[in-house]
Short mmCIF file of C-alpha atoms and ligand atoms in Angstrom, two decimals:
data_model
loop_
_atom_site.label_atom_id
_atom_site.label_comp_id
_atom_site.label_asym_id
_atom_site.label_seq_id
_atom_site.Cartn_x
_atom_site.Cartn_y
_atom_site.Cartn_z
CA MET A 1 132.46 44.29 138.11
CA ASP A 2 133.90 45.12 134.71
CA PHE A 3 135.10 41.63 133.91
CA ARG A 4 134.21 39.32 131.04
CA LEU A 5 134.76 35.59 131.33
CA LEU A 6 134.35 33.09 128.49
CA CYS A 7 134.53 29.31 128.82
CA VAL A 8 135.19 27.03 125.84
CA HIS A 9 133.85 23.51 126.36
CA ALA A 10 133.57 20.44 124.17
CA HIS A 11 130.10 19.18 125.12
CA PRO A 12 126.92 20.34 126.84
CA ASP A 13 127.41 19.40 130.56
CA ASP A 14 131.15 20.22 130.71
CA GLU A 15 130.39 23.86 131.58
CA ALA A 16 128.68 22.67 134.76
CA ILE A 17 131.05 19.82 135.67
CA TRP A 18 134.35 21.63 135.10
CA THR A 19 133.57 25.32 135.59
CA GLY A 20 130.06 25.49 137.09
CA GLY A 21 131.21 26.94 140.41
CA THR A 22 133.46 29.48 138.72
CA LEU A 23 130.69 30.62 136.35
CA ALA A 24 128.11 30.98 139.15
CA LYS A 25 130.57 32.77 141.45
CA TYR A 26 131.66 35.32 138.86
CA ALA A 27 128.12 35.91 137.58
CA ASP A 28 127.02 36.61 141.17
CA GLN A 29 129.91 39.04 141.58
CA GLY A 30 128.71 41.01 138.56
CA ALA A 31 130.97 39.65 135.83
CA THR A 32 129.58 38.97 132.36
CA THR A 33 130.02 35.27 131.61
CA ALA A 34 129.44 33.07 128.57
CA VAL A 35 130.12 29.56 127.30
CA VAL A 36 131.07 28.38 123.82
CA THR A 37 130.22 24.71 123.24
CA CYS A 38 132.06 23.05 120.34
CA THR A 39 129.77 20.05 119.71
CA TRP A 40 126.01 19.41 119.49
CA ALA A 41 123.80 21.47 117.21
CA ALA A 42 120.89 23.76 117.94
CA GLY A 43 117.62 21.81 118.04
CA THR A 44 119.10 18.72 119.72
CA ARG A 45 118.00 17.61 123.18
CA ARG A 46 121.39 18.29 124.68
CA ALA A 47 121.45 21.83 123.29
CA ALA A 48 118.14 22.43 125.10
CA GLU A 49 119.62 21.02 128.31
CA LEU A 50 122.62 23.33 127.87
CA GLU A 51 120.27 26.30 127.69
CA ARG A 52 118.80 25.39 131.11
CA SER A 53 122.21 24.80 132.64
CA LEU A 54 123.51 28.18 131.41
CA ASP A 55 120.40 29.82 132.76
CA ILE A 56 121.07 28.34 136.23
CA LEU A 57 124.71 29.47 136.06
CA GLY A 58 123.86 32.97 134.76
CA ALA A 59 125.98 32.49 131.63
CA GLY A 60 123.64 33.76 128.91
CA ALA A 61 122.46 31.90 125.82
CA PRO A 62 124.26 28.91 124.26
CA ARG A 63 127.01 29.70 121.76
CA LEU A 64 127.28 26.55 119.64
CA LEU A 65 130.05 25.95 117.12
CA GLY A 66 127.76 23.24 115.69
CA TYR A 67 130.17 20.32 115.20
CA ALA A 68 129.49 16.65 115.89
CA ASP A 69 130.61 14.88 119.05
CA ALA A 70 133.47 12.46 118.25
CA ARG A 71 131.37 9.62 119.65
CA ASN A 72 127.87 10.58 118.47
CA ALA A 73 127.07 11.46 114.84
CA ALA A 74 123.46 12.36 115.75
CA SER A 75 124.77 15.29 117.81
CA ALA A 76 125.02 17.45 114.67
CA PRO A 77 123.43 15.74 111.66
CA GLY A 78 125.31 16.54 108.46
CA ALA A 79 128.15 18.37 110.24
CA PRO A 80 131.71 17.04 110.54
CA ARG A 81 133.06 15.79 113.83
CA PHE A 82 134.77 18.61 115.76
CA VAL A 83 138.00 16.58 115.80
CA ASP A 84 137.90 16.11 111.99
CA ALA A 85 136.92 19.63 110.87
CA PRO A 86 139.72 21.70 109.30
CA LEU A 87 141.70 23.62 111.93
CA GLU A 88 141.48 26.77 109.82
CA GLU A 89 137.70 26.62 110.11
CA THR A 90 137.33 25.61 113.79
CA VAL A 91 139.83 28.26 114.90
CA GLY A 92 138.02 30.83 112.74
CA ARG A 93 134.64 30.05 114.30
CA LEU A 94 136.09 30.43 117.78
CA VAL A 95 137.92 33.64 116.82
CA ALA A 96 134.55 35.06 115.75
CA GLN A 97 133.11 34.20 119.19
CA LEU A 98 136.10 35.76 120.97
CA ARG A 99 135.89 38.97 118.95
CA GLN A 100 132.15 39.20 119.50
CA PHE A 101 132.20 38.53 123.29
CA ARG A 102 135.57 40.22 123.98
CA PRO A 103 136.56 38.25 127.11
CA ASP A 104 139.22 39.41 129.55
CA VAL A 105 139.82 35.80 130.51
CA VAL A 106 139.21 32.53 128.67
CA LEU A 107 138.76 29.16 130.39
CA THR A 108 139.15 25.73 128.82
CA TYR A 109 140.58 22.29 129.67
CA ASP A 110 144.17 21.38 130.38
CA ALA A 111 146.21 19.65 127.64
CA TYR A 112 144.86 16.24 128.68
CA GLY A 113 141.31 17.55 128.32
CA GLY A 114 140.71 16.75 131.98
CA TYR A 115 140.52 13.01 131.40
CA GLY A 116 141.67 12.40 127.83
CA HIS A 117 138.41 12.67 125.84
CA PRO A 118 139.45 13.50 122.24
CA ASP A 119 136.90 16.35 121.98
CA HIS A 120 138.29 17.89 125.18
CA VAL A 121 141.92 17.60 124.07
CA HIS A 122 140.94 19.17 120.75
CA ALA A 123 139.01 21.99 122.47
CA HIS A 124 142.18 22.82 124.44
CA ARG A 125 144.26 23.01 121.26
CA VAL A 126 141.72 24.99 119.23
CA THR A 127 141.21 27.43 122.11
CA LEU A 128 144.91 28.20 122.48
CA ALA A 129 145.22 28.74 118.73
CA ALA A 130 142.11 30.95 118.59
CA VAL A 131 143.00 33.08 121.62
CA GLU A 132 146.28 34.08 120.03
CA ALA A 133 144.85 34.46 116.50
CA SER A 134 142.01 36.64 117.80
CA GLY A 135 144.36 39.58 118.33
CA TYR A 136 145.91 39.59 114.87
CA ASP A 137 144.19 41.90 112.38
CA GLN A 138 145.83 39.93 109.56
CA LEU A 139 143.93 36.76 110.52
CA TYR A 140 140.22 36.19 109.91
CA PRO A 141 139.51 39.86 109.05
CA GLU A 142 135.88 38.88 108.29
CA ALA A 143 135.41 37.58 111.87
CA GLY A 144 135.29 40.98 113.56
CA GLU A 145 137.58 43.53 115.20
CA PRO A 146 140.74 41.99 116.71
CA TRP A 147 140.60 41.22 120.43
CA TRP A 148 143.36 40.15 122.81
CA PRO A 149 142.21 38.14 125.83
CA ARG A 150 144.54 38.77 128.77
CA ALA A 151 144.88 35.26 130.13
CA VAL A 152 143.83 31.67 129.59
CA TYR A 153 143.04 29.38 132.51
CA LEU A 154 143.06 25.62 132.09
CA ALA A 155 140.67 23.60 134.25
CA THR A 156 142.42 20.70 135.93
CA PHE A 157 142.73 18.77 139.21
CA PRO A 158 145.54 18.27 141.68
CA ARG A 159 146.88 14.79 140.89
CA GLU A 160 147.11 14.07 144.61
CA LEU A 161 143.34 14.54 144.99
CA VAL A 162 142.66 12.22 142.05
CA GLU A 163 144.87 9.54 143.65
CA GLN A 164 143.05 9.99 146.94
CA HIS A 165 139.57 9.49 145.42
CA TYR A 166 140.39 7.15 142.54
CA GLU A 167 139.27 3.94 144.17
CA SER A 168 135.94 5.30 145.41
CA LEU A 169 135.29 6.82 141.96
CA PHE A 170 136.20 3.82 139.85
CA GLY A 171 135.88 0.89 142.24
CA ALA A 172 139.48 -0.28 141.91
CA PRO A 173 142.95 1.24 142.18
CA PRO A 174 144.52 2.50 138.92
CA GLY A 175 146.22 -0.22 136.88
CA PRO A 176 149.98 -0.15 136.25
CA GLY A 177 150.96 2.60 133.82
CA GLN A 178 147.41 4.00 133.71
CA ALA A 179 147.19 7.72 132.93
CA LEU A 180 145.65 9.65 135.80
CA MET A 181 143.75 12.92 135.59
CA GLY A 182 145.24 16.17 136.75
CA VAL A 183 148.66 17.68 137.29
CA PRO A 184 150.95 17.81 140.33
CA ALA A 185 149.54 20.34 142.81
CA GLY A 186 152.59 22.57 142.37
CA ARG A 187 151.61 23.14 138.70
CA ILE A 188 148.26 24.67 139.66
CA ALA A 189 148.04 28.46 139.68
CA VAL A 190 144.52 29.06 140.97
CA HIS A 191 142.30 27.29 143.46
CA LEU A 192 138.76 28.68 143.65
CA ASP A 193 136.69 27.81 146.69
CA VAL A 194 133.21 27.55 145.15
CA ALA A 195 131.50 25.88 148.13
CA ALA A 196 128.93 28.71 148.27
CA TRP A 197 127.90 27.87 144.69
CA LYS A 198 127.99 24.07 144.84
CA GLU A 199 124.18 23.71 144.91
CA ARG A 200 123.88 25.83 141.75
CA LYS A 201 126.63 23.78 140.12
CA TRP A 202 124.87 20.53 141.08
CA ALA A 203 121.55 21.87 139.73
CA ALA A 204 123.22 22.91 136.45
CA MET A 205 124.76 19.44 136.15
CA HIS A 206 121.33 17.90 136.63
CA ALA A 207 119.84 20.12 133.91
CA HIS A 208 121.64 17.68 131.60
CA GLU A 209 119.00 15.02 132.16
CA SER A 210 120.01 12.80 129.26
CA GLU A 211 123.57 12.59 130.63
CA VAL A 212 122.36 11.84 134.15
CA GLY A 213 120.26 9.05 132.65
CA ARG A 214 123.16 7.72 130.56
CA GLY A 215 125.35 7.14 133.59
CA ALA A 216 128.10 9.59 132.73
CA SER A 217 130.36 11.68 135.00
CA MET A 218 127.47 12.72 137.21
CA THR A 219 126.69 9.12 138.16
CA LEU A 220 130.32 8.78 139.23
CA LEU A 221 130.01 11.89 141.38
CA THR A 222 126.68 10.78 142.83
CA SER A 223 128.17 7.43 143.81
CA LEU A 224 130.99 9.08 145.82
CA PRO A 225 130.74 9.18 149.61
CA GLU A 226 129.27 12.55 150.63
CA PRO A 227 132.45 14.21 152.03
CA ALA A 228 134.39 13.39 148.84
CA ARG A 229 131.60 14.61 146.57
CA THR A 230 131.30 17.86 148.50
CA GLN A 231 135.06 18.34 148.28
CA LEU A 232 135.06 17.83 144.51
CA LEU A 233 132.02 20.06 143.94
CA SER A 234 133.30 22.83 146.20
CA ASN A 235 136.67 23.39 144.56
CA GLU A 236 137.85 24.25 141.05
CA TRP A 237 141.47 24.43 139.96
CA TYR A 238 143.25 26.06 137.02
CA ARG A 239 146.62 26.40 135.40
CA ARG A 240 147.29 29.88 134.02
CA LEU A 241 148.78 30.98 130.71
CA PRO A 242 149.32 34.73 130.79
CA PHE A 243 149.24 36.52 127.46
CA THR A 244 149.60 40.01 128.84
CA GLU A 245 152.57 42.29 128.61
CA GLU A 246 152.41 42.69 132.39
CA ARG A 247 156.13 43.10 132.85
CA PRO A 248 158.30 45.75 131.25
CA LEU A 249 159.79 44.77 127.91
CA SER A 250 162.58 42.32 128.72
CA THR A 251 165.89 41.89 126.94
CA THR A 252 166.25 38.26 128.08
CA LEU A 253 164.18 35.09 127.99
CA GLU A 254 163.97 34.84 131.75
CA PRO A 255 161.31 32.34 132.86
ZN1 LIG B 301 132.82 16.55 127.62
#
């Protein structure tokens, strides 16, 4: 399969939680896959855990942008927080990764970063800026030969599914006016059935031992009743932003 897939994630563990099934499925089908992780530096425990997770998912070696997690300064001692670093610089570092890996398709979070984490929201914004900048030879000429990815997919959930499982995930119904994860099902472009890869995804998630121990997203998933957990692990959903000139040149702005 002549297909190159690159994920951009905020933290070590997100590659497994959000796109683990997709990465395993495409790697098994012969695609070349990789993951850029915006926070945590080489030499930290979580970077080592990321290496194991990527190995399980068949996604090559870690590609770390080296910034600090918004909520953990020890994640990259001496480096700025990803959310505080100059946009010119963060976009440039990601452009260099895009031009080096030359993906056909790029995956990242939806505009809400899945669930609103500032590093995730920022990863979404930086990725969209970098994907477009990557093709322009006028921008970042030192970062390699220009490269145009053909599409960006944004990992998300159907809102209806989130509503259905909210109470078992969080122990209480959502409060009034509370922001929920996901988008209406009609806004989703792609549903991947990754049931055949759910064990690999689960194993990759558990490679992040310090996160399992900390009681993060994986504890939430583990606490779900089995049918609900299997449903969440077996399916991945994406919105799609096409960048290709797939249609003939148009003389109108038709949607
Ligand atoms: Zn994260």
